[in-house]
Coordinates of C-alpha atoms in Angstrom, one line a residue:
Chain L
M1 CA -44.7 -75.9 -0.9
N2 CA -40.9 -76.7 -2.3
F3 CA -37.5 -74.4 -2.3
K4 CA -39.3 -73.2 -5.2
E5 CA -42.4 -72.1 -4.6
L6 CA -40.9 -69.6 -1.9
S7 CA -38.5 -68.4 -4.5
A8 CA -41.2 -67.7 -6.0
L9 CA -42.9 -66.4 -4.0
R10 CA -40.5 -64.7 -0.8
A11 CA -36.4 -65.3 -2.5
D12 CA -35.4 -63.2 0.8
L13 CA -37.5 -66.4 2.9
A14 CA -35.4 -68.3 -0.1
F15 CA -32.3 -67.2 0.8
I16 CA -32.3 -67.3 5.1
A17 CA -34.7 -70.9 4.1
H18 CA -30.7 -72.4 3.6
W19 CA -30.1 -71.5 7.5
V20 CA -32.0 -73.1 9.0
R21 CA -31.2 -77.2 9.7
R22 CA -33.6 -79.7 8.9
D23 CA -36.1 -81.6 11.9
T24 CA -34.9 -78.7 14.4
H25 CA -38.4 -76.6 16.3
V26 CA -38.8 -73.1 14.7
L27 CA -40.7 -70.4 16.0
D28 CA -41.2 -67.6 13.7
L29 CA -42.7 -64.0 14.7
G30 CA -44.6 -61.9 12.4
C31 CA -45.1 -64.7 10.4
G32 CA -47.0 -63.4 8.3
D33 CA -49.1 -65.7 5.9
G34 CA -47.0 -68.5 7.1
A35 CA -46.1 -70.1 3.7
M36 CA -41.7 -70.1 4.8
L37 CA -43.1 -72.6 7.9
D38 CA -44.9 -74.0 5.3
Y39 CA -41.5 -74.3 3.3
L40 CA -39.8 -75.3 6.6
Q41 CA -41.7 -78.9 7.7
S42 CA -42.8 -79.7 3.4
D43 CA -38.6 -79.7 3.1
K44 CA -37.1 -79.5 6.1
R45 CA -39.4 -80.9 8.6
C46 CA -38.8 -78.9 10.9
I47 CA -41.5 -78.4 13.5
G48 CA -42.9 -75.3 15.3
Y49 CA -44.9 -72.0 15.5
G50 CA -45.7 -68.7 14.3
V51 CA -47.0 -65.3 16.0
E52 CA -49.1 -63.1 14.4
I53 CA -51.2 -60.6 15.3
D54 CA -53.2 -59.3 11.7
D55 CA -57.0 -61.4 11.5
D56 CA -56.3 -61.5 7.9
K57 CA -53.1 -64.2 7.8
I58 CA -54.7 -66.5 10.5
P59 CA -56.4 -68.3 8.4
A60 CA -53.5 -68.0 5.8
C61 CA -51.3 -70.2 8.4
T62 CA -54.5 -72.0 9.0
A63 CA -55.2 -73.4 5.5
R64 CA -51.2 -74.1 4.6
G65 CA -51.3 -76.7 7.8
V66 CA -49.0 -73.9 10.2
S67 CA -49.9 -73.6 13.5
V68 CA -50.1 -70.2 14.5
I69 CA -50.9 -68.0 17.6
Q70 CA -52.8 -64.6 16.9
Q71 CA -51.2 -62.8 19.6
D72 CA -49.3 -59.4 19.1
L73 CA -45.3 -59.3 19.6
E74 CA -45.4 -56.6 22.1
A75 CA -46.5 -58.3 24.8
G76 CA -43.5 -60.9 24.6
L77 CA -43.1 -64.7 24.4
A78 CA -44.7 -65.8 28.7
M79 CA -45.8 -68.6 26.8
F80 CA -42.9 -69.7 25.0
A81 CA -40.3 -71.6 27.7
D82 CA -36.6 -71.4 28.0
N83 CA -34.9 -72.5 25.4
A84 CA -37.4 -74.1 23.8
F85 CA -36.5 -73.5 20.1
D86 CA -33.5 -74.4 18.2
T87 CA -34.7 -71.4 15.4
V88 CA -36.1 -68.0 16.1
L89 CA -37.1 -66.1 13.8
C90 CA -38.3 -62.4 13.0
L91 CA -38.3 -60.8 10.4
S92 CA -38.7 -57.8 8.8
A93 CA -40.7 -57.8 11.5
L94 CA -38.6 -56.0 14.1
Q95 CA -39.5 -52.4 12.4
M96 CA -42.3 -52.2 13.5
M97 CA -41.7 -53.1 16.9
K98 CA -42.0 -50.5 20.1
N99 CA -40.1 -52.5 21.9
V100 CA -37.2 -53.8 20.5
E101 CA -34.7 -54.1 22.7
E102 CA -37.6 -56.1 24.9
I103 CA -38.5 -58.8 22.2
L104 CA -34.9 -59.4 21.4
R105 CA -33.9 -60.4 24.9
D106 CA -37.5 -62.6 25.3
I107 CA -35.9 -63.6 21.7
A108 CA -32.4 -65.0 23.5
R109 CA -34.3 -66.5 26.4
V110 CA -36.7 -69.3 24.5
G111 CA -34.0 -69.7 21.4
R112 CA -30.9 -71.3 21.1
E113 CA -30.4 -69.2 17.4
A114 CA -32.2 -66.3 15.5
I115 CA -32.5 -65.3 12.4
V116 CA -33.9 -61.8 12.4
S117 CA -34.1 -59.1 9.3
F118 CA -35.4 -55.7 8.9
P119 CA -34.9 -53.6 6.2
N120 CA -31.6 -51.4 5.3
F121 CA -32.2 -47.2 6.7
A122 CA -28.4 -47.0 4.9
Y123 CA -29.2 -48.9 1.6
W124 CA -27.7 -46.6 -1.1
P125 CA -31.3 -44.6 -2.2
H126 CA -32.3 -44.6 0.3
R127 CA -29.9 -41.8 1.7
L128 CA -29.3 -40.2 -1.9
A129 CA -33.3 -39.2 -0.7
L130 CA -31.3 -37.8 2.6
L131 CA -29.3 -36.1 1.3
R132 CA -31.9 -34.6 -1.2
G133 CA -33.9 -33.6 2.3
R134 CA -37.0 -36.1 1.2
M135 CA -37.0 -39.2 3.9
P136 CA -37.3 -42.5 1.6
V137 CA -39.4 -44.7 0.6
S138 CA -37.9 -47.4 -2.1
K139 CA -40.2 -51.1 -2.5
S140 CA -38.6 -51.7 0.6
L141 CA -39.9 -49.1 2.6
P142 CA -42.5 -48.5 0.5
Y143 CA -44.4 -45.9 2.8
E144 CA -43.9 -42.4 2.9
W145 CA -43.1 -41.0 6.9
Y146 CA -46.8 -40.6 7.6
D147 CA -47.6 -43.2 7.2
T148 CA -45.7 -45.7 8.0
P149 CA -46.0 -49.2 9.5
N150 CA -42.5 -49.2 10.7
L151 CA -41.6 -47.4 14.4
R152 CA -37.9 -48.2 13.7
C153 CA -35.3 -46.9 11.3
A154 CA -31.9 -49.8 11.4
T155 CA -28.4 -50.0 9.2
I156 CA -26.3 -52.8 9.5
K157 CA -24.0 -51.7 11.7
D158 CA -26.7 -50.3 14.3
F159 CA -28.1 -53.6 14.9
E160 CA -24.7 -55.0 15.6
A161 CA -23.9 -53.6 18.6
L162 CA -27.3 -54.0 19.8
A163 CA -27.0 -57.4 19.3
N164 CA -24.6 -57.7 21.7
Q165 CA -25.8 -55.2 24.6
V166 CA -28.9 -57.7 24.0
G167 CA -26.8 -61.8 25.3
L168 CA -27.0 -62.6 21.5
E169 CA -23.6 -62.9 19.0
V170 CA -23.8 -62.4 15.9
L171 CA -22.7 -64.6 13.8
E172 CA -23.6 -64.2 10.7
C173 CA -24.1 -60.5 8.5
V174 CA -25.2 -61.2 5.4
A175 CA -27.8 -58.2 3.0
L176 CA -29.9 -58.8 0.4
R177 CA -31.5 -57.2 -2.8
D178 CA -33.8 -58.8 -4.3
G179 CA -33.3 -62.2 -2.3
N180 CA -29.6 -61.7 -3.4
L181 CA -27.1 -61.7 -1.4
V182 CA -24.7 -58.3 -1.9
S183 CA -20.7 -58.8 -0.7
F184 CA -19.5 -55.5 -2.7
L185 CA -21.0 -52.5 0.4
P186 CA -23.4 -54.7 1.7
N187 CA -24.3 -51.9 4.3
W188 CA -25.0 -49.7 0.7
R189 CA -26.0 -51.4 -1.7
G190 CA -28.7 -54.2 0.8
S191 CA -32.1 -53.1 1.0
L192 CA -32.6 -56.0 3.4
A193 CA -30.1 -56.3 6.3
V194 CA -30.1 -60.3 7.7
F195 CA -28.2 -61.6 10.6
R196 CA -28.1 -65.4 11.9
L197 CA -27.7 -64.6 15.8
K198 CA -26.9 -67.5 18.6
K199 CA -27.5 -67.2 22.9
K200 CA -24.4 -65.8 24.4
Chain A
M1 CA -76.9 -68.7 3.4
K2 CA -78.3 -72.5 3.3
S3 CA -79.8 -74.1 6.9
L4 CA -80.0 -77.4 6.8
G5 CA -83.7 -77.3 7.4
I6 CA -86.6 -79.3 9.2
V7 CA -84.4 -81.7 11.3
S8 CA -85.6 -83.4 14.2
P9 CA -83.5 -86.2 17.6
Q10 CA -83.3 -89.1 17.5
S11 CA -82.7 -91.7 21.0
M12 CA -80.4 -94.3 21.9
H13 CA -80.7 -96.6 25.1
F14 CA -77.9 -97.9 27.0
S15 CA -78.9 -100.7 29.6
E16 CA -75.3 -100.6 31.0
P17 CA -75.0 -99.2 33.8
L18 CA -72.6 -96.2 33.8
A19 CA -70.1 -95.3 36.5
L20 CA -70.1 -91.8 37.1
Q21 CA -67.3 -89.9 38.7
S22 CA -68.4 -89.2 42.5
G23 CA -68.8 -92.8 42.7
A24 CA -72.2 -92.9 41.8
S25 CA -74.0 -94.6 38.4
L26 CA -76.6 -94.5 37.0
S27 CA -78.8 -98.0 36.6
D28 CA -79.9 -97.2 32.7
Y29 CA -80.6 -94.4 30.7
T30 CA -81.3 -93.0 27.1
L31 CA -79.5 -89.6 25.4
V32 CA -81.3 -88.2 22.5
Y33 CA -78.8 -86.9 19.6
E34 CA -79.0 -85.1 16.0
T35 CA -77.1 -86.0 13.5
Y36 CA -76.5 -84.1 9.8
G37 CA -74.6 -84.6 7.3
T38 CA -73.2 -88.0 5.6
L39 CA -71.2 -90.9 7.1
H40 CA -68.8 -92.4 5.4
A41 CA -68.4 -95.6 4.4
D42 CA -65.3 -95.9 6.2
R43 CA -67.0 -92.9 9.0
S44 CA -64.1 -91.1 9.2
N45 CA -65.6 -88.3 8.7
A46 CA -68.2 -87.6 11.8
V47 CA -67.7 -84.9 14.0
L48 CA -69.3 -84.1 17.3
V49 CA -70.3 -80.6 19.1
C50 CA -70.6 -80.3 22.5
H51 CA -73.2 -78.2 23.6
A52 CA -73.3 -75.4 26.5
L53 CA -75.3 -74.6 29.7
N54 CA -78.5 -74.0 28.7
A55 CA -78.0 -75.8 25.4
S56 CA -79.4 -79.1 24.0
H57 CA -78.4 -82.0 20.5
H58 CA -79.9 -79.2 18.6
V59 CA -77.7 -77.5 17.1
A60 CA -78.2 -77.0 13.3
G61 CA -81.4 -77.2 11.0
E62 CA -85.1 -76.6 12.3
Y63 CA -88.0 -77.7 14.0
V64 CA -91.6 -77.1 14.1
D65 CA -93.1 -76.2 16.6
E66 CA -96.8 -78.3 17.6
E67 CA -98.7 -75.0 15.4
G68 CA -96.4 -76.4 12.4
S69 CA -95.0 -73.0 12.3
K70 CA -92.8 -70.5 14.0
K71 CA -89.1 -72.6 13.5
I72 CA -86.2 -72.7 16.6
L73 CA -83.1 -72.6 14.9
G74 CA -80.6 -75.2 16.2
W75 CA -78.6 -73.1 18.5
W76 CA -75.1 -73.2 15.9
D77 CA -76.3 -72.3 12.7
N78 CA -74.5 -70.2 11.1
M79 CA -71.7 -72.5 12.6
V80 CA -73.0 -76.1 10.9
G81 CA -74.7 -76.7 7.9
P82 CA -74.4 -76.8 4.2
G83 CA -71.2 -74.8 2.9
K84 CA -70.8 -73.6 6.7
P85 CA -67.7 -73.5 8.2
L86 CA -67.8 -76.7 9.4
D87 CA -69.1 -78.3 6.5
T88 CA -72.5 -81.1 6.5
D89 CA -71.5 -81.7 2.8
R90 CA -68.7 -83.1 4.0
F91 CA -69.0 -83.5 7.2
F92 CA -71.5 -86.2 9.4
V93 CA -72.2 -83.8 11.9
I94 CA -73.0 -84.9 15.4
G95 CA -74.8 -83.2 18.6
I96 CA -75.6 -85.0 21.7
N97 CA -78.0 -84.5 24.7
N98 CA -75.9 -84.5 28.0
L99 CA -76.9 -87.4 31.3
G100 CA -78.9 -83.9 33.4
S101 CA -80.5 -82.3 30.9
C102 CA -83.8 -80.7 30.5
F103 CA -84.3 -81.8 27.1
G104 CA -84.6 -85.2 25.9
S105 CA -81.6 -87.4 27.5
T106 CA -82.2 -88.9 31.0
G107 CA -82.9 -86.1 33.1
P108 CA -84.6 -85.0 36.9
M109 CA -87.8 -85.3 35.4
H110 CA -87.4 -88.7 34.6
T111 CA -88.4 -91.9 36.5
N112 CA -86.0 -92.9 38.4
P113 CA -85.9 -96.5 38.3
A114 CA -85.6 -98.2 42.0
T115 CA -87.9 -95.7 43.3
G116 CA -90.8 -95.0 40.2
K117 CA -90.7 -91.0 41.3
P118 CA -88.7 -88.6 39.4
Y119 CA -85.3 -88.2 39.7
G120 CA -85.0 -84.6 41.1
A121 CA -82.8 -83.8 43.8
H122 CA -81.5 -87.4 43.7
F123 CA -80.1 -87.2 40.3
P124 CA -76.7 -87.9 41.4
V125 CA -74.5 -85.0 39.7
V126 CA -72.5 -85.7 37.0
T127 CA -69.0 -83.9 35.9
V128 CA -68.0 -83.2 32.4
E129 CA -65.6 -86.2 32.3
D130 CA -68.8 -88.2 32.8
W131 CA -71.0 -86.9 29.7
V132 CA -68.2 -87.7 27.6
R133 CA -68.1 -91.6 28.2
A134 CA -71.5 -91.7 27.8
Q135 CA -71.1 -90.0 25.0
A136 CA -68.1 -92.0 23.1
R137 CA -71.1 -95.1 23.7
L138 CA -73.6 -93.6 21.3
A139 CA -70.0 -92.8 19.1
D140 CA -69.1 -96.3 20.0
A141 CA -73.2 -97.7 18.5
L142 CA -72.7 -95.4 16.0
G143 CA -69.3 -97.4 14.5
I144 CA -67.5 -94.4 15.3
A145 CA -63.9 -95.3 16.4
Q146 CA -62.4 -92.0 15.4
F147 CA -64.0 -88.6 15.4
A148 CA -62.7 -86.7 12.3
A149 CA -62.8 -83.9 14.9
V150 CA -64.2 -83.0 18.3
M151 CA -65.5 -79.0 18.9
G152 CA -67.6 -77.5 22.2
G153 CA -67.8 -73.7 23.3
S154 CA -68.1 -72.6 26.7
L155 CA -68.5 -76.3 28.9
G156 CA -68.5 -77.6 25.2
G157 CA -65.4 -76.8 25.0
M158 CA -64.7 -78.1 28.0
Q159 CA -65.7 -81.3 27.3
A160 CA -63.7 -81.1 23.7
L161 CA -60.3 -81.0 25.1
A162 CA -62.2 -83.7 28.0
W163 CA -62.4 -86.0 24.8
S164 CA -58.7 -85.5 23.8
I165 CA -57.4 -86.2 27.4
I166 CA -59.5 -89.2 27.9
Y167 CA -60.0 -90.7 24.1
P168 CA -57.0 -89.2 23.3
D169 CA -56.9 -92.1 19.8
R170 CA -60.2 -91.2 19.1
L171 CA -60.9 -87.4 17.9
R172 CA -58.2 -85.9 14.9
H173 CA -58.5 -82.5 15.9
C174 CA -59.6 -81.1 19.3
V175 CA -62.0 -77.2 18.5
V176 CA -61.7 -75.4 22.0
I177 CA -63.8 -71.7 21.8
A178 CA -64.4 -69.8 24.6
S179 CA -63.2 -71.9 26.6
T180 CA -61.3 -72.4 30.3
P181 CA -59.3 -75.5 32.2
K182 CA -60.9 -74.7 34.7
L183 CA -62.8 -72.8 36.8
S184 CA -61.9 -69.1 38.4
A185 CA -63.1 -68.7 41.9
Q186 CA -65.5 -65.9 40.6
N187 CA -66.8 -67.5 37.5
I188 CA -67.8 -70.7 41.0
A189 CA -69.7 -67.2 42.8
F190 CA -71.8 -66.1 39.7
N191 CA -72.4 -70.1 40.3
D192 CA -73.6 -70.4 43.2
V193 CA -75.3 -67.3 43.4
A194 CA -77.6 -68.7 40.8
R195 CA -77.2 -71.8 43.1
Q196 CA -78.7 -70.3 45.4
A197 CA -81.2 -68.4 43.8
I198 CA -83.2 -72.0 43.2
L199 CA -82.2 -73.6 46.7
T200 CA -84.2 -70.7 48.4
D201 CA -87.1 -70.3 45.9
P202 CA -89.8 -72.0 48.4
E203 CA -91.1 -73.7 45.4
F204 CA -88.0 -75.9 44.8
H205 CA -88.9 -78.1 47.6
G206 CA -85.4 -79.3 48.0
G207 CA -85.8 -80.1 44.5
D208 CA -88.5 -83.1 44.2
F209 CA -91.6 -79.9 42.8
Y210 CA -92.4 -81.9 39.7
A211 CA -95.0 -84.8 43.2
H212 CA -95.6 -80.3 44.3
N213 CA -96.7 -80.0 40.8
A214 CA -95.1 -76.6 41.2
V215 CA -92.0 -74.6 39.2
P216 CA -89.5 -72.6 40.9
K217 CA -89.9 -69.4 38.4
N218 CA -88.4 -67.2 41.2
G219 CA -84.8 -68.8 42.0
L220 CA -84.4 -69.8 37.9
R221 CA -84.8 -66.5 36.8
V222 CA -82.4 -65.3 38.8
A223 CA -80.1 -67.6 37.8
R224 CA -80.3 -66.5 34.1
M225 CA -80.6 -62.9 34.9
V226 CA -76.4 -63.5 37.2
G227 CA -76.0 -65.8 34.2
H228 CA -76.3 -63.5 30.7
I229 CA -74.4 -60.7 32.9
T230 CA -71.3 -62.7 32.8
Y231 CA -72.5 -63.6 29.3
L232 CA -72.4 -59.8 28.0
S233 CA -69.3 -57.3 28.1
N234 CA -70.1 -53.9 29.7
D235 CA -69.6 -52.5 26.8
D236 CA -72.1 -54.9 25.1
M237 CA -74.3 -53.5 27.5
A238 CA -73.8 -50.1 26.8
E239 CA -74.0 -49.6 23.4
K240 CA -76.7 -51.7 23.9
F241 CA -78.2 -50.2 26.9
G242 CA -76.9 -47.5 28.3
R243 CA -79.1 -45.6 30.7
E244 CA -82.2 -45.6 29.0
L245 CA -85.2 -45.5 30.6
R246 CA -88.4 -47.6 30.0
S247 CA -90.5 -44.9 30.7
G248 CA -88.1 -41.6 29.8
K249 CA -88.3 -40.9 33.3
Y250 CA -87.6 -42.4 36.6
Q251 CA -90.6 -44.2 38.7
F252 CA -90.1 -44.1 42.5
D253 CA -90.7 -47.5 42.8
F254 CA -88.9 -50.5 42.3
G255 CA -90.7 -51.5 38.7
I256 CA -88.5 -51.5 35.8
D257 CA -87.0 -48.7 35.3
F258 CA -83.8 -49.7 33.3
E259 CA -84.6 -50.8 29.5
I260 CA -81.5 -53.3 31.0
E261 CA -83.3 -54.3 33.4
S262 CA -86.0 -54.8 30.9
Y263 CA -83.8 -56.8 29.7
L264 CA -82.7 -59.4 32.0
R265 CA -85.9 -59.9 33.6
Y266 CA -87.0 -60.8 30.7
Q267 CA -84.1 -63.7 29.9
G268 CA -84.7 -64.4 32.7
D269 CA -88.7 -65.3 32.7
K270 CA -88.4 -67.2 29.4
F271 CA -85.9 -69.0 30.5
S272 CA -88.2 -70.0 33.6
E273 CA -90.2 -71.6 30.5
Y274 CA -88.3 -74.0 29.8
F275 CA -85.4 -74.8 31.9
D276 CA -85.1 -77.2 34.8
A277 CA -84.4 -76.2 37.6
N278 CA -82.7 -79.5 38.8
T279 CA -81.0 -79.2 36.0
Y280 CA -80.0 -75.7 36.1
L281 CA -77.7 -77.3 39.7
L282 CA -76.4 -79.7 37.7
I283 CA -74.5 -78.1 35.2
T284 CA -73.3 -75.9 36.8
K285 CA -72.1 -78.3 39.4
A286 CA -69.8 -79.3 36.5
L287 CA -68.7 -76.8 34.8
D288 CA -67.6 -75.5 38.4
Y289 CA -65.7 -79.3 39.3
F290 CA -63.7 -79.3 35.5
D291 CA -59.9 -79.0 35.8
P292 CA -58.2 -81.5 34.7
A293 CA -55.0 -80.3 36.2
Q294 CA -55.8 -80.9 39.0
A295 CA -54.9 -84.8 39.3
F296 CA -51.3 -83.5 38.2
G297 CA -50.7 -81.8 40.4
G298 CA -52.4 -78.3 38.5
D299 CA -50.1 -79.1 36.2
L300 CA -51.8 -78.5 31.9
T301 CA -48.6 -79.4 30.6
K302 CA -49.4 -82.9 32.6
A303 CA -53.2 -83.1 31.8
L304 CA -52.5 -82.8 28.4
A305 CA -49.1 -84.9 28.1
N306 CA -50.9 -87.8 26.5
T307 CA -52.9 -86.2 23.7
K308 CA -52.8 -86.9 19.7
A309 CA -55.0 -84.6 18.5
Q310 CA -54.5 -81.0 16.7
F311 CA -56.4 -78.3 18.1
L312 CA -57.5 -74.8 16.8
L313 CA -58.7 -72.5 20.3
A314 CA -60.5 -69.3 19.6
S315 CA -60.6 -65.8 22.7
F316 CA -62.8 -63.0 22.9
K317 CA -61.5 -60.0 23.9
T318 CA -63.8 -58.2 25.5
D319 CA -64.7 -62.1 26.7
W320 CA -64.5 -61.9 30.8
R321 CA -66.3 -65.1 31.6
F322 CA -63.6 -67.1 30.1
S323 CA -60.8 -64.5 28.9
P324 CA -58.5 -65.2 26.9
E325 CA -55.8 -65.2 29.0
R326 CA -57.8 -68.6 29.8
S327 CA -57.3 -70.2 25.7
R328 CA -54.0 -69.0 26.7
E329 CA -53.5 -71.3 29.4
I330 CA -54.4 -74.6 27.4
V331 CA -52.3 -73.5 24.2
Q332 CA -49.7 -72.8 26.6
A333 CA -49.8 -75.8 27.8
L334 CA -49.9 -77.9 24.4
V335 CA -47.1 -76.3 22.9
N336 CA -45.2 -76.8 26.0
N337 CA -46.0 -80.3 24.4
K338 CA -45.2 -79.8 21.1
R339 CA -48.3 -80.3 19.7
K340 CA -50.4 -78.5 16.5
V341 CA -52.4 -75.3 17.9
T342 CA -53.5 -72.4 16.1
Y343 CA -55.3 -70.0 18.1
A344 CA -57.5 -67.1 17.3
E345 CA -57.9 -64.6 19.5
I346 CA -61.1 -61.9 18.4
D347 CA -61.2 -58.9 18.7
A348 CA -64.9 -58.5 18.7
P349 CA -66.9 -56.6 20.9
H350 CA -69.7 -59.3 23.2
G351 CA -68.4 -61.4 25.5
H352 CA -68.8 -64.5 26.3
D353 CA -71.7 -64.8 23.6
A354 CA -69.5 -64.2 20.9
F355 CA -68.7 -67.6 20.0
L356 CA -72.0 -68.5 19.3
L357 CA -72.5 -65.1 17.0
D358 CA -71.2 -63.5 12.8
D359 CA -68.0 -62.4 12.9
V360 CA -66.7 -62.5 9.9
R361 CA -62.6 -62.9 11.6
Y362 CA -64.1 -66.3 14.1
L363 CA -66.4 -67.9 11.1
N364 CA -63.5 -67.2 8.7
V365 CA -60.6 -68.8 11.0
V366 CA -62.7 -72.3 11.7
R367 CA -64.1 -72.2 8.3
A368 CA -60.7 -72.6 7.2
Y369 CA -59.7 -74.3 10.1
F370 CA -62.7 -77.5 9.4
E371 CA -60.9 -77.1 5.1
R372 CA -57.8 -78.4 6.7
V373 CA -59.6 -81.3 8.8
W374 CA -60.6 -82.2 5.5
S375 CA -57.8 -82.0 3.0
E376 CA -55.7 -84.0 5.7
G377 CA -58.2 -87.0 6.3
A378 CA -61.8 -86.7 6.5
G379 CA -62.0 -85.8 2.5
A380 CA -59.0 -88.4 1.1

């Protein structure tokens, strides 16, 4: 997969891919159909593994030639050795986890750097929905309160505090909307929070 | 779905002695095998399918029995055939019957050239690695320097794994399903109960029962019953049989009360009609001895360090014989070596037997994997 194809498929992944260095060893937690690793392998000569729980996504990764390990992230990353990866990706997956703190500590253990993204609950349409007395439903949070897989609601400001607590230093933090960088009032105008982190 | 239709086995004789891991050797031997599909001129599309305990070279397609009617389907016919996950329209698939078996390749009921009598209990104990070396000779004879993939489930998966270690350059992909890097104490314990049942059957005659025109059927029955319990999950057994009674009420004797008893006895009876007791002993020993990490101080990562293949592993959540944890040990060792590996953990209810059954999630992963094998090399 080349950059144009990735951009068309998932603009947010295309933005994040800039942060992954060439020829590095990558772990993608909650890798879905493997699009990101497919791109990183073919365009940036990275090698790595995806971790995914969904039965339907395993053949999709396989078809792309992406090494995928079927596993529940809640079970932890015991499969992987300390500092085994240059970069650990955890993209739009963290908000679905019960044990967020534990997985972040494990990410800090197996990776030198990490990139974590999640829907920004402080995105202004979400704030507006709450002011109107309703739980937000948007393109980035496309579920009703009773059927959402998202267990955790966090804002950009919230995450920074937790990252420090689990041994990760924030190198960069941006907000994206539709895959584009939002520089003015990011915690209001960005629907996706993206953090680049380093082991402390 | 289409099947291969009627297939038939071939055989090849080898007169060069085969040195075995035990130190013994087989002076000459025959291997029986089947092939499906067409070997490309560049011989790039061959896939070896290794069989498990009670199976054979008859992987797919069907035999017609002597009456010409009853069809005997290959043990992995749902996996291998035209348009199936391992597609014989693309790949040249080989099934080889292992040494010591009772389905045609040289085994305990064949004549020992040294004595002129059946080998019986004197057939040398063979290991997974011995089988792999014999399979490699057949591959040599067929002109196959490198397999597109070597694949197997359970004991067959051990052979595939052994291929990747012994002959790293001779396979591009290694497919290991419902297998383990070594047996646990519990696995060995079950195997020994089975062996004891055979060894203590008076009809066994120290393994030379052929000369006595006897068959240690009781021993084989019990061995199979014990084995069969380990192939099924607790839930699956509860669902299929529960505490259902054969005739609605307790009989207050030691005949058959429960449906599960009836089922296991039937399985045992059927098995004792066609399986050889010496073969059962040999194959369970091969299972017990398999432990490629042993030579590396128990370090599986080191044992797999020289492998070059890409791997697919699959396990089944309710398999308590070779549980997912055992497959994950192999995956972890491969990840430590930065090998390409795909691992599917299928939430199927059928225990160890699931690897032979139709679970769409499982078959889809294998299909996707062989698509990849095809597009990466064999089909190019």
